[in-house]
Amino acid sequence: QKEVEQDPGPLSVPEGAIVSLNCTYSNSAFQYFMWYRQYSRKGPELLMYTYSSGNKEDGRFTAQVDKSSKYISLFIRDSQPSDSASYLCAMSRDNYGQNFVFGPGTRLSVLP
Amino acid sequence: DTEVTQTPKHLVMGMTNKKSLKCEQHMGHRAMYWYKQKAKKPPELMFVYSYEKLSINESVPSRFSPECPNSSLLNLHLHALQPEDSALYLCASSQDPSAGSGYTFGSGTRLTVV
């Protein structure tokens, strides 16, 4: 079993839809959770960072962490064509950057 | 300046060539990283520099040689690469190795080995 799993997609949705992106993980020691967005031919860009369980909202983006289920989600409201990118979850058991484990990423296409 | 700048953006090199990838940041970050990313795969950590000292080397072949001349610069020297080394090479930085706020990534160098 991979340490972090993520549906690779591609996921296609119409403009304005609510998008749900998810990751599951096997290591119960993970406490730090992040979502990165990566446009084609660009480096990943940090979208959301959360510690432990709970929700965090930033504009159209909401991150949820359910440590009891080892499941994290990123919701995008009112999706736009500019949201078309790959979304990678990342997580770590400690606060050390070198210990981040990335998920494989989900490719999202938002169709106008 | 909130960016990590990588040069060149594209590089094609032969298996006998020697080339270098460069990374620069002026955010005062003291941890810098090299990642390798193959198509449709997540980034894989190669090297970590913490306060200009190499702290992590993830069993990377010796044909990849990192260098950190100062706190703003990170180089990756390439020699005798193989075609399977073709990938996107990403540089990233963070405030320090214990920063939980995530990395700032550069746009990467797309390397093709022929």
PDB file of C-alpha atoms in Angstrom:
ATOM      1  CA  GLN A   1       0.000   0.000   0.000  1.00  0.00           C
ATOM      2  CA  LYS A   2       1.355   3.406  -0.961  1.00  0.00           C
ATOM      3  CA  GLU A   3       1.861   5.845   1.884  1.00  0.00           C
ATOM      4  CA  VAL A   4      -0.328   8.506   0.231  1.00  0.00           C
ATOM      5  CA  GLU A   5      -2.952   7.719  -2.378  1.00  0.00           C
ATOM      6  CA  GLN A   6      -4.794  10.075  -4.661  1.00  0.00           C
ATOM      7  CA  ASP A   7      -7.031   9.492  -7.671  1.00  0.00           C
ATOM      8  CA  PRO A   8      -4.936  10.652 -10.643  1.00  0.00           C
ATOM      9  CA  GLY A   9      -7.971  11.708 -12.664  1.00  0.00           C
ATOM     10  CA  PRO A  10      -8.322  13.411 -15.010  1.00  0.00           C
ATOM     11  CA  LEU A  11     -11.325  15.031 -13.415  1.00  0.00           C
ATOM     12  CA  SER A  12     -13.420  17.234 -15.717  1.00  0.00           C
ATOM     13  CA  VAL A  13     -16.088  19.561 -14.350  1.00  0.00           C
ATOM     14  CA  PRO A  14     -18.120  22.452 -15.788  1.00  0.00           C
ATOM     15  CA  GLU A  15     -17.309  26.004 -14.774  1.00  0.00           C
ATOM     16  CA  GLY A  16     -19.010  26.958 -11.524  1.00  0.00           C
ATOM     17  CA  ALA A  17     -19.086  23.420 -10.124  1.00  0.00           C
ATOM     18  CA  ILE A  18     -17.904  22.477  -6.661  1.00  0.00           C
ATOM     19  CA  VAL A  19     -14.814  20.294  -6.914  1.00  0.00           C
ATOM     20  CA  SER A  20     -13.816  17.746  -4.309  1.00  0.00           C
ATOM     21  CA  LEU A  21     -10.247  16.419  -4.329  1.00  0.00           C
ATOM     22  CA  ASN A  22      -9.188  13.744  -1.870  1.00  0.00           C
ATOM     23  CA  CYS A  23      -6.197  11.902  -0.483  1.00  0.00           C
ATOM     24  CA  THR A  24      -5.988   8.905   1.780  1.00  0.00           C
ATOM     25  CA  TYR A  25      -2.939   7.921   3.747  1.00  0.00           C
ATOM     26  CA  SER A  26      -1.726   5.028   5.800  1.00  0.00           C
ATOM     27  CA  ASN A  27       0.686   6.620   8.296  1.00  0.00           C
ATOM     28  CA  SER A  28      -1.253   7.692  11.373  1.00  0.00           C
ATOM     29  CA  ALA A  29       1.743   9.776  12.477  1.00  0.00           C
ATOM     30  CA  PHE A  30       1.100  12.414   9.803  1.00  0.00           C
ATOM     31  CA  GLN A  31       0.084  15.691  11.419  1.00  0.00           C
ATOM     32  CA  TYR A  32       0.888  18.373   8.838  1.00  0.00           C
ATOM     33  CA  PHE A  33      -1.177  18.468   5.667  1.00  0.00           C
ATOM     34  CA  MET A  34      -0.797  20.605   2.585  1.00  0.00           C
ATOM     35  CA  TRP A  35      -2.329  21.057  -0.831  1.00  0.00           C
ATOM     36  CA  TYR A  36      -0.272  22.228  -3.789  1.00  0.00           C
ATOM     37  CA  ARG A  37      -1.467  23.317  -7.217  1.00  0.00           C
ATOM     38  CA  GLN A  38       0.785  22.694 -10.187  1.00  0.00           C
ATOM     39  CA  TYR A  39       0.125  24.227 -13.567  1.00  0.00           C
ATOM     40  CA  SER A  40       1.653  22.630 -16.626  1.00  0.00           C
ATOM     41  CA  ARG A  41       5.364  23.398 -16.911  1.00  0.00           C
ATOM     42  CA  LYS A  42       5.415  25.166 -13.533  1.00  0.00           C
ATOM     43  CA  GLY A  43       6.539  24.255 -10.040  1.00  0.00           C
ATOM     44  CA  PRO A  44       3.979  23.368  -7.357  1.00  0.00           C
ATOM     45  CA  GLU A  45       2.385  26.301  -5.530  1.00  0.00           C
ATOM     46  CA  LEU A  46       1.218  26.008  -1.935  1.00  0.00           C
ATOM     47  CA  LEU A  47      -2.553  26.461  -1.630  1.00  0.00           C
ATOM     48  CA  MET A  48      -3.438  25.341   1.869  1.00  0.00           C
ATOM     49  CA  TYR A  49      -1.637  24.217   4.991  1.00  0.00           C
ATOM     50  CA  THR A  50      -3.311  22.647   8.005  1.00  0.00           C
ATOM     51  CA  TYR A  51      -2.107  21.077  11.208  1.00  0.00           C
ATOM     52  CA  SER A  52      -3.940  18.092  12.691  1.00  0.00           C
ATOM     53  CA  SER A  53      -7.684  17.638  12.130  1.00  0.00           C
ATOM     54  CA  GLY A  54     -10.263  20.234  11.196  1.00  0.00           C
ATOM     55  CA  ASN A  55     -11.221  22.629   8.438  1.00  0.00           C
ATOM     56  CA  LYS A  56      -9.493  25.639   6.961  1.00  0.00           C
ATOM     57  CA  GLU A  57     -11.004  28.054   4.488  1.00  0.00           C
ATOM     58  CA  ASP A  58      -9.268  30.510   2.160  1.00  0.00           C
ATOM     59  CA  GLY A  59     -11.438  32.203  -0.422  1.00  0.00           C
ATOM     60  CA  ARG A  60     -12.921  29.572  -2.710  1.00  0.00           C
ATOM     61  CA  PHE A  61     -10.764  26.826  -1.194  1.00  0.00           C
ATOM     62  CA  THR A  62     -11.562  24.713   1.870  1.00  0.00           C
ATOM     63  CA  ALA A  63      -9.253  22.041   3.254  1.00  0.00           C
ATOM     64  CA  GLN A  64     -10.553  19.313   5.540  1.00  0.00           C
ATOM     65  CA  VAL A  65      -8.556  16.810   7.545  1.00  0.00           C
ATOM     66  CA  ASP A  66     -10.089  13.740   9.156  1.00  0.00           C
ATOM     67  CA  LYS A  67      -7.273  11.988  10.972  1.00  0.00           C
ATOM     68  CA  SER A  68      -9.556   9.273  12.318  1.00  0.00           C
ATOM     69  CA  SER A  69     -10.291   8.178   8.754  1.00  0.00           C
ATOM     70  CA  LYS A  70      -6.827   9.109   7.415  1.00  0.00           C
ATOM     71  CA  TYR A  71      -8.540  11.200   4.776  1.00  0.00           C
ATOM     72  CA  ILE A  72      -7.994  14.763   3.604  1.00  0.00           C
ATOM     73  CA  SER A  73      -9.993  16.818   1.139  1.00  0.00           C
ATOM     74  CA  LEU A  74      -9.724  20.030  -0.811  1.00  0.00           C
ATOM     75  CA  PHE A  75     -12.949  21.683  -1.960  1.00  0.00           C
ATOM     76  CA  ILE A  76     -13.010  24.334  -4.662  1.00  0.00           C
ATOM     77  CA  ARG A  77     -16.187  26.394  -4.893  1.00  0.00           C
ATOM     78  CA  ASP A  78     -17.303  28.193  -8.051  1.00  0.00           C
ATOM     79  CA  SER A  79     -14.565  26.506 -10.053  1.00  0.00           C
ATOM     80  CA  GLN A  80     -12.990  28.481 -12.874  1.00  0.00           C
ATOM     81  CA  PRO A  81     -11.111  27.425 -16.012  1.00  0.00           C
ATOM     82  CA  SER A  82      -8.029  28.961 -14.372  1.00  0.00           C
ATOM     83  CA  ASP A  83      -8.279  26.252 -11.707  1.00  0.00           C
ATOM     84  CA  SER A  84      -7.346  23.651 -14.327  1.00  0.00           C
ATOM     85  CA  ALA A  85      -4.128  22.148 -12.998  1.00  0.00           C
ATOM     86  CA  SER A  86      -2.781  19.189 -11.080  1.00  0.00           C
ATOM     87  CA  TYR A  87      -3.462  19.196  -7.363  1.00  0.00           C
ATOM     88  CA  LEU A  88      -1.033  17.382  -5.092  1.00  0.00           C
ATOM     89  CA  CYS A  89      -1.584  16.646  -1.448  1.00  0.00           C
ATOM     90  CA  ALA A  90       1.457  16.501   0.811  1.00  0.00           C
ATOM     91  CA  MET A  91       1.825  15.480   4.417  1.00  0.00           C
ATOM     92  CA  SER A  92       4.425  15.029   7.100  1.00  0.00           C
ATOM     93  CA  ARG A  93       4.696  13.598  10.589  1.00  0.00           C
ATOM     94  CA  ASP A  94       6.770  16.530  11.758  1.00  0.00           C
ATOM     95  CA  ASN A  95       7.438  20.091  10.906  1.00  0.00           C
ATOM     96  CA  TYR A  96      10.503  19.325   8.792  1.00  0.00           C
ATOM     97  CA  GLY A  97      10.206  20.142   5.140  1.00  0.00           C
ATOM     98  CA  GLN A  98      12.421  17.316   3.987  1.00  0.00           C
ATOM     99  CA  ASN A  99       9.974  14.797   5.408  1.00  0.00           C
ATOM    100  CA  PHE A 100       7.012  15.827   3.286  1.00  0.00           C
ATOM    101  CA  VAL A 101       5.427  12.985   1.324  1.00  0.00           C
ATOM    102  CA  PHE A 102       3.598  14.027  -1.813  1.00  0.00           C
ATOM    103  CA  GLY A 103       0.589  12.273  -3.277  1.00  0.00           C
ATOM    104  CA  PRO A 104       0.702  11.512  -7.003  1.00  0.00           C
ATOM    105  CA  GLY A 105      -1.630  14.387  -7.865  1.00  0.00           C
ATOM    106  CA  THR A 106      -5.064  14.731  -9.476  1.00  0.00           C
ATOM    107  CA  ARG A 107      -5.406  16.434 -12.851  1.00  0.00           C
ATOM    108  CA  LEU A 108      -8.393  18.774 -12.910  1.00  0.00           C
ATOM    109  CA  SER A 109      -9.963  20.352 -15.981  1.00  0.00           C
ATOM    110  CA  VAL A 110     -12.630  23.018 -15.534  1.00  0.00           C
ATOM    111  CA  LEU A 111     -14.515  23.436 -18.773  1.00  0.00           C
ATOM    112  CA  PRO A 112     -15.939  26.855 -19.736  1.00  0.00           C
TER     113      PRO A 112
ATOM    114  CA  ASP B   1      10.836  39.245  -3.899  1.00  0.00           C
ATOM    115  CA  THR B   2       8.798  36.122  -3.177  1.00  0.00           C
ATOM    116  CA  GLU B   3      10.080  33.912  -5.945  1.00  0.00           C
ATOM    117  CA  VAL B   4      12.461  31.080  -6.520  1.00  0.00           C
ATOM    118  CA  THR B   5      14.176  31.591  -9.872  1.00  0.00           C
ATOM    119  CA  GLN B   6      15.583  28.659 -11.808  1.00  0.00           C
ATOM    120  CA  THR B   7      17.775  28.774 -14.892  1.00  0.00           C
ATOM    121  CA  PRO B   8      17.813  27.572 -17.534  1.00  0.00           C
ATOM    122  CA  LYS B   9      14.140  26.765 -18.135  1.00  0.00           C
ATOM    123  CA  HIS B  10      15.020  24.101 -20.687  1.00  0.00           C
ATOM    124  CA  LEU B  11      18.219  22.124 -21.188  1.00  0.00           C
ATOM    125  CA  VAL B  12      19.158  19.459 -23.697  1.00  0.00           C
ATOM    126  CA  MET B  13      22.425  17.711 -23.038  1.00  0.00           C
ATOM    127  CA  GLY B  14      24.332  14.717 -24.284  1.00  0.00           C
ATOM    128  CA  MET B  15      25.406  11.887 -22.038  1.00  0.00           C
ATOM    129  CA  THR B  16      29.012  13.080 -22.044  1.00  0.00           C
ATOM    130  CA  ASN B  17      28.252  16.730 -21.309  1.00  0.00           C
ATOM    131  CA  LYS B  18      28.735  18.650 -18.083  1.00  0.00           C
ATOM    132  CA  LYS B  19      26.108  21.241 -17.257  1.00  0.00           C
ATOM    133  CA  SER B  20      24.750  23.053 -14.204  1.00  0.00           C
ATOM    134  CA  LEU B  21      21.290  24.016 -13.047  1.00  0.00           C
ATOM    135  CA  LYS B  22      20.948  27.186 -11.000  1.00  0.00           C
ATOM    136  CA  CYS B  23      18.459  28.265  -8.366  1.00  0.00           C
ATOM    137  CA  GLU B  24      18.217  31.620  -6.620  1.00  0.00           C
ATOM    138  CA  GLN B  25      15.978  33.067  -3.911  1.00  0.00           C
ATOM    139  CA  HIS B  26      16.099  36.358  -2.037  1.00  0.00           C
ATOM    140  CA  MET B  27      13.495  35.666   0.623  1.00  0.00           C
ATOM    141  CA  GLY B  28      16.046  34.977   3.321  1.00  0.00           C
ATOM    142  CA  HIS B  29      15.094  31.303   3.364  1.00  0.00           C
ATOM    143  CA  ARG B  30      17.747  29.124   4.970  1.00  0.00           C
ATOM    144  CA  ALA B  31      16.625  25.729   3.639  1.00  0.00           C
ATOM    145  CA  MET B  32      16.798  24.860  -0.049  1.00  0.00           C
ATOM    146  CA  TYR B  33      15.849  21.683  -1.837  1.00  0.00           C
ATOM    147  CA  TRP B  34      16.305  19.909  -5.148  1.00  0.00           C
ATOM    148  CA  TYR B  35      13.462  17.731  -6.389  1.00  0.00           C
ATOM    149  CA  LYS B  36      13.128  15.583  -9.498  1.00  0.00           C
ATOM    150  CA  GLN B  37       9.711  15.210 -11.105  1.00  0.00           C
ATOM    151  CA  LYS B  38       8.916  12.775 -13.890  1.00  0.00           C
ATOM    152  CA  ALA B  39       5.809  13.231 -16.013  1.00  0.00           C
ATOM    153  CA  LYS B  40       2.546  12.626 -14.133  1.00  0.00           C
ATOM    154  CA  LYS B  41       4.456  11.801 -10.948  1.00  0.00           C
ATOM    155  CA  PRO B  42       4.905  13.767  -7.729  1.00  0.00           C
ATOM    156  CA  PRO B  43       8.180  15.505  -6.938  1.00  0.00           C
ATOM    157  CA  GLU B  44      10.878  13.264  -5.436  1.00  0.00           C
ATOM    158  CA  LEU B  45      13.336  14.758  -2.976  1.00  0.00           C
ATOM    159  CA  MET B  46      17.001  14.650  -4.021  1.00  0.00           C
ATOM    160  CA  PHE B  47      18.955  16.983  -1.742  1.00  0.00           C
ATOM    161  CA  VAL B  48      18.356  19.307   1.193  1.00  0.00           C
ATOM    162  CA  TYR B  49      20.599  22.180   2.193  1.00  0.00           C
ATOM    163  CA  SER B  50      20.063  23.610   5.639  1.00  0.00           C
ATOM    164  CA  TYR B  51      21.991  26.784   6.516  1.00  0.00           C
ATOM    165  CA  GLU B  52      24.194  26.162   3.470  1.00  0.00           C
ATOM    166  CA  LYS B  53      25.159  22.676   4.603  1.00  0.00           C
ATOM    167  CA  LEU B  54      24.044  19.490   2.900  1.00  0.00           C
ATOM    168  CA  SER B  55      21.778  17.748   5.371  1.00  0.00           C
ATOM    169  CA  ILE B  56      19.937  15.233   3.229  1.00  0.00           C
ATOM    170  CA  ASN B  57      21.099  13.225   0.223  1.00  0.00           C
ATOM    171  CA  GLU B  58      18.397  10.802  -0.794  1.00  0.00           C
ATOM    172  CA  SER B  59      20.772   8.211  -2.282  1.00  0.00           C
ATOM    173  CA  VAL B  60      21.135  10.205  -5.455  1.00  0.00           C
ATOM    174  CA  PRO B  61      23.714   8.932  -7.988  1.00  0.00           C
ATOM    175  CA  SER B  62      27.032  10.764  -7.960  1.00  0.00           C
ATOM    176  CA  ARG B  63      26.431  12.067 -11.478  1.00  0.00           C
ATOM    177  CA  PHE B  64      24.303  14.679  -9.686  1.00  0.00           C
ATOM    178  CA  SER B  65      26.399  17.003  -7.520  1.00  0.00           C
ATOM    179  CA  PRO B  66      24.770  19.793  -5.500  1.00  0.00           C
ATOM    180  CA  GLU B  67      26.477  22.972  -4.383  1.00  0.00           C
ATOM    181  CA  CYS B  68      25.335  25.831  -2.174  1.00  0.00           C
ATOM    182  CA  PRO B  69      27.746  28.761  -2.690  1.00  0.00           C
ATOM    183  CA  ASN B  70      25.775  31.052  -0.361  1.00  0.00           C
ATOM    184  CA  SER B  71      22.424  31.345   1.347  1.00  0.00           C
ATOM    185  CA  SER B  72      20.679  32.604  -1.806  1.00  0.00           C
ATOM    186  CA  LEU B  73      22.076  30.228  -4.412  1.00  0.00           C
ATOM    187  CA  LEU B  74      21.802  26.530  -5.061  1.00  0.00           C
ATOM    188  CA  ASN B  75      23.397  24.722  -7.968  1.00  0.00           C
ATOM    189  CA  LEU B  76      23.038  21.214  -9.310  1.00  0.00           C
ATOM    190  CA  HIS B  77      26.009  20.041 -11.363  1.00  0.00           C
ATOM    191  CA  LEU B  78      25.298  17.352 -13.924  1.00  0.00           C
ATOM    192  CA  HIS B  79      27.821  14.982 -15.483  1.00  0.00           C
ATOM    193  CA  ALA B  80      27.519  11.785 -17.496  1.00  0.00           C
ATOM    194  CA  LEU B  81      23.741  11.648 -17.205  1.00  0.00           C
ATOM    195  CA  GLN B  82      21.555   8.913 -18.636  1.00  0.00           C
ATOM    196  CA  PRO B  83      18.422   9.311 -20.773  1.00  0.00           C
ATOM    197  CA  GLU B  84      16.319   8.169 -17.802  1.00  0.00           C
ATOM    198  CA  ASP B  85      17.493  11.281 -15.946  1.00  0.00           C
ATOM    199  CA  SER B  86      15.331  13.365 -18.263  1.00  0.00           C
ATOM    200  CA  ALA B  87      12.804  15.093 -16.004  1.00  0.00           C
ATOM    201  CA  LEU B  88      11.691  18.393 -14.533  1.00  0.00           C
ATOM    202  CA  TYR B  89      14.153  19.480 -11.847  1.00  0.00           C
ATOM    203  CA  LEU B  90      12.557  21.674  -9.223  1.00  0.00           C
ATOM    204  CA  CYS B  91      14.234  23.875  -6.675  1.00  0.00           C
ATOM    205  CA  ALA B  92      12.347  24.884  -3.542  1.00  0.00           C
ATOM    206  CA  SER B  93      13.058  26.884  -0.425  1.00  0.00           C
ATOM    207  CA  SER B  94      11.558  27.320   3.007  1.00  0.00           C
ATOM    208  CA  GLN B  95      12.185  29.676   5.900  1.00  0.00           C
ATOM    209  CA  ASP B  96      14.162  26.976   7.676  1.00  0.00           C
ATOM    210  CA  PRO B  97      14.098  23.175   7.802  1.00  0.00           C
ATOM    211  CA  SER B  98      11.388  23.243  10.436  1.00  0.00           C
ATOM    212  CA  ALA B  99       9.021  25.557   8.552  1.00  0.00           C
ATOM    213  CA  GLY B 100       5.542  24.044   8.483  1.00  0.00           C
ATOM    214  CA  SER B 101       4.196  26.637   6.103  1.00  0.00           C
ATOM    215  CA  GLY B 102       5.286  24.766   3.031  1.00  0.00           C
ATOM    216  CA  TYR B 103       7.753  25.373   0.313  1.00  0.00           C
ATOM    217  CA  THR B 104       8.128  27.971  -2.386  1.00  0.00           C
ATOM    218  CA  PHE B 105       8.940  26.171  -5.601  1.00  0.00           C
ATOM    219  CA  GLY B 106      10.625  27.474  -8.696  1.00  0.00           C
ATOM    220  CA  SER B 107       9.206  26.775 -12.149  1.00  0.00           C
ATOM    221  CA  GLY B 108      11.815  24.127 -12.757  1.00  0.00           C
ATOM    222  CA  THR B 109      14.332  23.214 -15.417  1.00  0.00           C
ATOM    223  CA  ARG B 110      13.079  20.731 -17.974  1.00  0.00           C
ATOM    224  CA  LEU B 111      16.060  18.521 -18.720  1.00  0.00           C
ATOM    225  CA  THR B 112      16.345  16.215 -21.700  1.00  0.00           C
ATOM    226  CA  VAL B 113      19.310  13.861 -21.915  1.00  0.00           C
ATOM    227  CA  VAL B 114      20.015  12.566 -25.404  1.00  0.00           C
TER     228      VAL B 114
END
